[in-house]
């Protein structure tokens, strides 16, 4: 049974979207016949959204990474003529970030893209927003058990595996490596898992000497990397999975006078990291696609908010959503050969 929307007002569209999301969140089709994904497309002109506000919610909002994601979010918002706001906590603190997210939900914006600093802790707030008819997508860090509509972000395990392949190729399959990382953040834990698993499975000649926890603390990263280099002067590569880890590792390598022996592979394409590639203190970085995450998060949210597409009933149970349930935004290896094109910070 094909069911198309008739001529509708903005109000009706919004109401039908909220009802659909709620039906999906309750896991049932209510009294109406269940709607499949191909019946979820609105064929009429979308409702005017120009008075709508869409939020991107992050944590530790000063990270250069969020600025790059938000640029994509803003670009899509500008194309649609809607307002876009960057919200979230200013510190790296779970309670503060949860409160900031709750405050955004309470404002009832037209849509929210959120990075879930802790997947479990964010889920009830995401579900509350969905039940209130606010479309929510996750970016950067998913909350897969929540009722979020989609996740748009890096496949972090593969990103770590890419780093392993790059380093192993440079070393011809033989050598010693270490990593500096934040062991308390799920997406970054996945990076290390992909890195270690790949080396263990495919490159038996490469030894992982140590994986150091730096949290999000540059001093800890530098101090712990210094101790590592004091006891192991023969490390060929350090994988630094965050900007903080990379700054700490660079300091330690320079201070130990090991720049010719120990190379660094970092993550992300902020200006500081790209400059370090230019200067030779970082050999390569694994670029995520922050603009892509922000842009497509906004596109998804706009489509739902404008009633252009609604959620298929029961999609989580049936595994057949109207939008991709997860979208891998991809990674690239950035070295001295190609780093110039990755400068996008203004
Ligand atoms: C990660 C974010 C993280 C940020 C910190 C990015 O690589 O994807 O989750 O918070 O780095 O610099």
GROMACS .gro file of C-alpha atoms in nm, residues 153-328:
model
  176
  153UNK     CA    1   3.124   0.940   1.167
  154UNK     CA    2   3.453   0.759   1.145
  155UNK     CA    3   3.473   0.381   1.151
  156UNK     CA    4   3.737   0.412   1.424
  157UNK     CA    5   3.852   0.049   1.426
  158UNK     CA    6   3.937   0.081   1.055
  159UNK     CA    7   4.107   0.415   1.118
  160UNK     CA    8   4.339   0.245   1.368
  161UNK     CA    9   4.397  -0.039   1.121
  162UNK     CA   10   4.493   0.217   0.853
  163UNK     CA   11   4.753   0.360   1.089
  164UNK     CA   12   4.890   0.007   1.145
  165UNK     CA   13   4.919  -0.058   0.769
  166UNK     CA   14   5.089   0.276   0.708
  167UNK     CA   15   5.348   0.224   0.984
  168UNK     CA   16   5.409  -0.140   0.891
  169UNK     CA   17   5.472  -0.043   0.530
  170UNK     CA   18   5.720   0.227   0.630
  171UNK     CA   19   5.901  -0.027   0.850
  172UNK     CA   20   5.897  -0.305   0.594
  173UNK     CA   21   5.717  -0.521   0.850
  174UNK     CA   22   5.993  -0.510   1.117
  175UNK     CA   23   6.026  -0.277   1.414
  176UNK     CA   24   5.904  -0.143   1.748
  177UNK     CA   25   5.605   0.081   1.803
  178UNK     CA   26   5.415   0.241   2.090
  179UNK     CA   27   5.097   0.447   2.124
  180UNK     CA   28   4.984   0.746   2.329
  181UNK     CA   29   4.606   0.756   2.367
  182UNK     CA   30   4.298   0.844   2.569
  183UNK     CA   31   4.184   0.511   2.715
  184UNK     CA   32   3.864   0.661   2.854
  185UNK     CA   33   3.684   0.754   2.531
  186UNK     CA   34   3.507   0.483   2.328
  187UNK     CA   35   3.590   0.604   1.976
  188UNK     CA   36   3.957   0.639   2.063
  189UNK     CA   37   3.967   0.298   2.233
  190UNK     CA   38   3.841   0.154   1.902
  191UNK     CA   39   4.131   0.319   1.716
  192UNK     CA   40   4.384   0.144   1.938
  193UNK     CA   41   4.200  -0.186   1.908
  194UNK     CA   42   4.210  -0.165   1.526
  195UNK     CA   43   4.579  -0.072   1.544
  196UNK     CA   44   4.683  -0.353   1.779
  197UNK     CA   45   4.465  -0.623   1.620
  198UNK     CA   46   4.597  -0.543   1.272
  199UNK     CA   47   4.960  -0.547   1.378
  200UNK     CA   48   4.912  -0.873   1.568
  201UNK     CA   49   4.727  -1.043   1.282
  202UNK     CA   50   4.922  -0.916   0.982
  203UNK     CA   51   5.264  -0.795   1.092
  204UNK     CA   52   5.428  -1.040   1.333
  205UNK     CA   53   5.763  -0.861   1.293
  206UNK     CA   54   5.630  -0.549   1.465
  207UNK     CA   55   5.627  -0.533   1.842
  208UNK     CA   56   5.391  -0.301   2.031
  209UNK     CA   57   5.616  -0.202   2.321
  210UNK     CA   58   5.358  -0.004   2.521
  211UNK     CA   59   5.021   0.173   2.494
  212UNK     CA   60   5.025   0.479   2.720
  213UNK     CA   61   4.714   0.647   2.862
  214UNK     CA   62   4.729   1.026   2.845
  215UNK     CA   63   4.358   1.098   2.900
  216UNK     CA   64   4.300   1.447   2.762
  217UNK     CA   65   4.598   1.589   2.948
  218UNK     CA   66   4.895   1.718   2.750
  219UNK     CA   67   5.132   1.717   3.050
  220UNK     CA   68   5.048   1.353   3.126
  221UNK     CA   69   5.099   1.270   2.758
  222UNK     CA   70   5.442   1.439   2.754
  223UNK     CA   71   5.557   1.293   3.089
  224UNK     CA   72   5.442   0.939   3.013
  225UNK     CA   73   5.592   0.950   2.664
  226UNK     CA   74   5.922   1.074   2.818
  227UNK     CA   75   5.933   0.778   3.059
  228UNK     CA   76   5.863   0.545   2.768
  229UNK     CA   77   6.151   0.691   2.568
  230UNK     CA   78   6.386   0.675   2.866
  231UNK     CA   79   6.337   0.300   2.895
  232UNK     CA   80   6.307   0.233   2.518
  233UNK     CA   81   6.538   0.436   2.297
  234UNK     CA   82   6.473   0.215   1.997
  235UNK     CA   83   6.106   0.285   1.926
  236UNK     CA   84   6.050   0.345   1.554
  237UNK     CA   85   5.699   0.490   1.562
  238UNK     CA   86   5.456   0.636   1.812
  239UNK     CA   87   5.089   0.644   1.717
  240UNK     CA   88   4.923   0.943   1.887
  241UNK     CA   89   4.546   0.906   1.865
  242UNK     CA   90   4.444   1.261   1.961
  243UNK     CA   91   4.577   1.614   1.923
  244UNK     CA   92   4.676   1.622   2.291
  245UNK     CA   93   4.852   1.286   2.267
  246UNK     CA   94   5.037   1.408   1.961
  247UNK     CA   95   5.158   1.734   2.125
  248UNK     CA   96   5.280   1.535   2.428
  249UNK     CA   97   5.458   1.279   2.209
  250UNK     CA   98   5.624   1.554   2.001
  251UNK     CA   99   5.754   1.727   2.316
  252UNK     CA  100   5.894   1.401   2.455
  253UNK     CA  101   6.064   1.297   2.129
  254UNK     CA  102   6.222   1.641   2.082
  255UNK     CA  103   6.341   1.659   2.444
  256UNK     CA  104   6.490   1.310   2.424
  257UNK     CA  105   6.677   1.410   2.106
  258UNK     CA  106   6.520   1.116   1.923
  259UNK     CA  107   6.364   1.299   1.628
  260UNK     CA  108   6.569   1.098   1.379
  261UNK     CA  109   6.484   0.762   1.538
  262UNK     CA  110   6.124   0.788   1.660
  263UNK     CA  111   5.858   0.904   1.413
  264UNK     CA  112   5.508   1.015   1.506
  265UNK     CA  113   5.180   0.932   1.335
  266UNK     CA  114   4.898   1.153   1.464
  267UNK     CA  115   4.522   1.188   1.418
  268UNK     CA  116   4.326   1.479   1.268
  269UNK     CA  117   4.391   1.774   1.042
  270UNK     CA  118   4.388   2.079   1.267
  271UNK     CA  119   4.635   2.353   1.175
  272UNK     CA  120   4.881   2.261   1.452
  273UNK     CA  121   4.909   1.901   1.328
  274UNK     CA  122   4.941   2.002   0.963
  275UNK     CA  123   5.209   2.258   1.053
  276UNK     CA  124   5.393   1.980   1.241
  277UNK     CA  125   5.388   1.767   0.924
  278UNK     CA  126   5.532   2.062   0.732
  279UNK     CA  127   5.801   2.106   0.999
  280UNK     CA  128   5.874   1.731   1.005
  281UNK     CA  129   5.792   1.670   1.375
  282UNK     CA  130   5.491   1.458   1.274
  283UNK     CA  131   5.543   1.222   0.981
  284UNK     CA  132   5.178   1.151   0.900
  285UNK     CA  133   4.829   1.200   1.036
  286UNK     CA  134   4.510   1.002   0.994
  287UNK     CA  135   4.255   1.250   0.876
  288UNK     CA  136   3.892   1.203   0.974
  289UNK     CA  137   3.630   1.389   0.773
  290UNK     CA  138   3.489   1.644   1.020
  291UNK     CA  139   3.323   1.867   0.759
  292UNK     CA  140   3.148   1.565   0.610
  293UNK     CA  141   3.016   1.466   0.954
  294UNK     CA  142   2.875   1.813   1.017
  295UNK     CA  143   2.733   1.872   0.671
  296UNK     CA  144   2.548   1.541   0.640
  297UNK     CA  145   2.425   1.552   1.000
  298UNK     CA  146   2.252   1.879   0.915
  299UNK     CA  147   2.116   1.744   0.584
  300UNK     CA  148   1.963   1.443   0.760
  301UNK     CA  149   1.814   1.658   1.035
  302UNK     CA  150   1.671   1.906   0.787
  303UNK     CA  151   1.506   1.635   0.579
  304UNK     CA  152   1.334   1.491   0.885
  305UNK     CA  153   1.242   1.824   1.037
  306UNK     CA  154   1.092   1.949   0.710
  307UNK     CA  155   0.888   1.630   0.683
  308UNK     CA  156   1.064   1.538   0.356
  309UNK     CA  157   1.127   1.195   0.500
  310UNK     CA  158   0.984   1.032   0.810
  311UNK     CA  159   1.107   0.735   1.010
  312UNK     CA  160   0.983   0.398   0.897
  313UNK     CA  161   0.789   0.223   1.169
  314UNK     CA  162   0.986  -0.013   1.387
  315UNK     CA  163   1.303   0.053   1.193
  316UNK     CA  164   1.537  -0.033   1.475
  317UNK     CA  165   1.378  -0.376   1.520
  318UNK     CA  166   1.348  -0.438   1.145
  319UNK     CA  167   1.688  -0.300   1.059
  320UNK     CA  168   1.546  -0.103   0.764
  321UNK     CA  169   1.565   0.273   0.828
  322UNK     CA  170   1.461   0.557   0.595
  323UNK     CA  171   1.812   0.703   0.631
  324UNK     CA  172   2.141   0.514   0.658
  325UNK     CA  173   2.153   0.402   1.022
  326UNK     CA  174   2.529   0.448   1.015
  327UNK     CA  175   2.739   0.630   0.760
  328UNK     CA  176   3.119   0.600   0.758
   0.00000   0.00000   0.00000
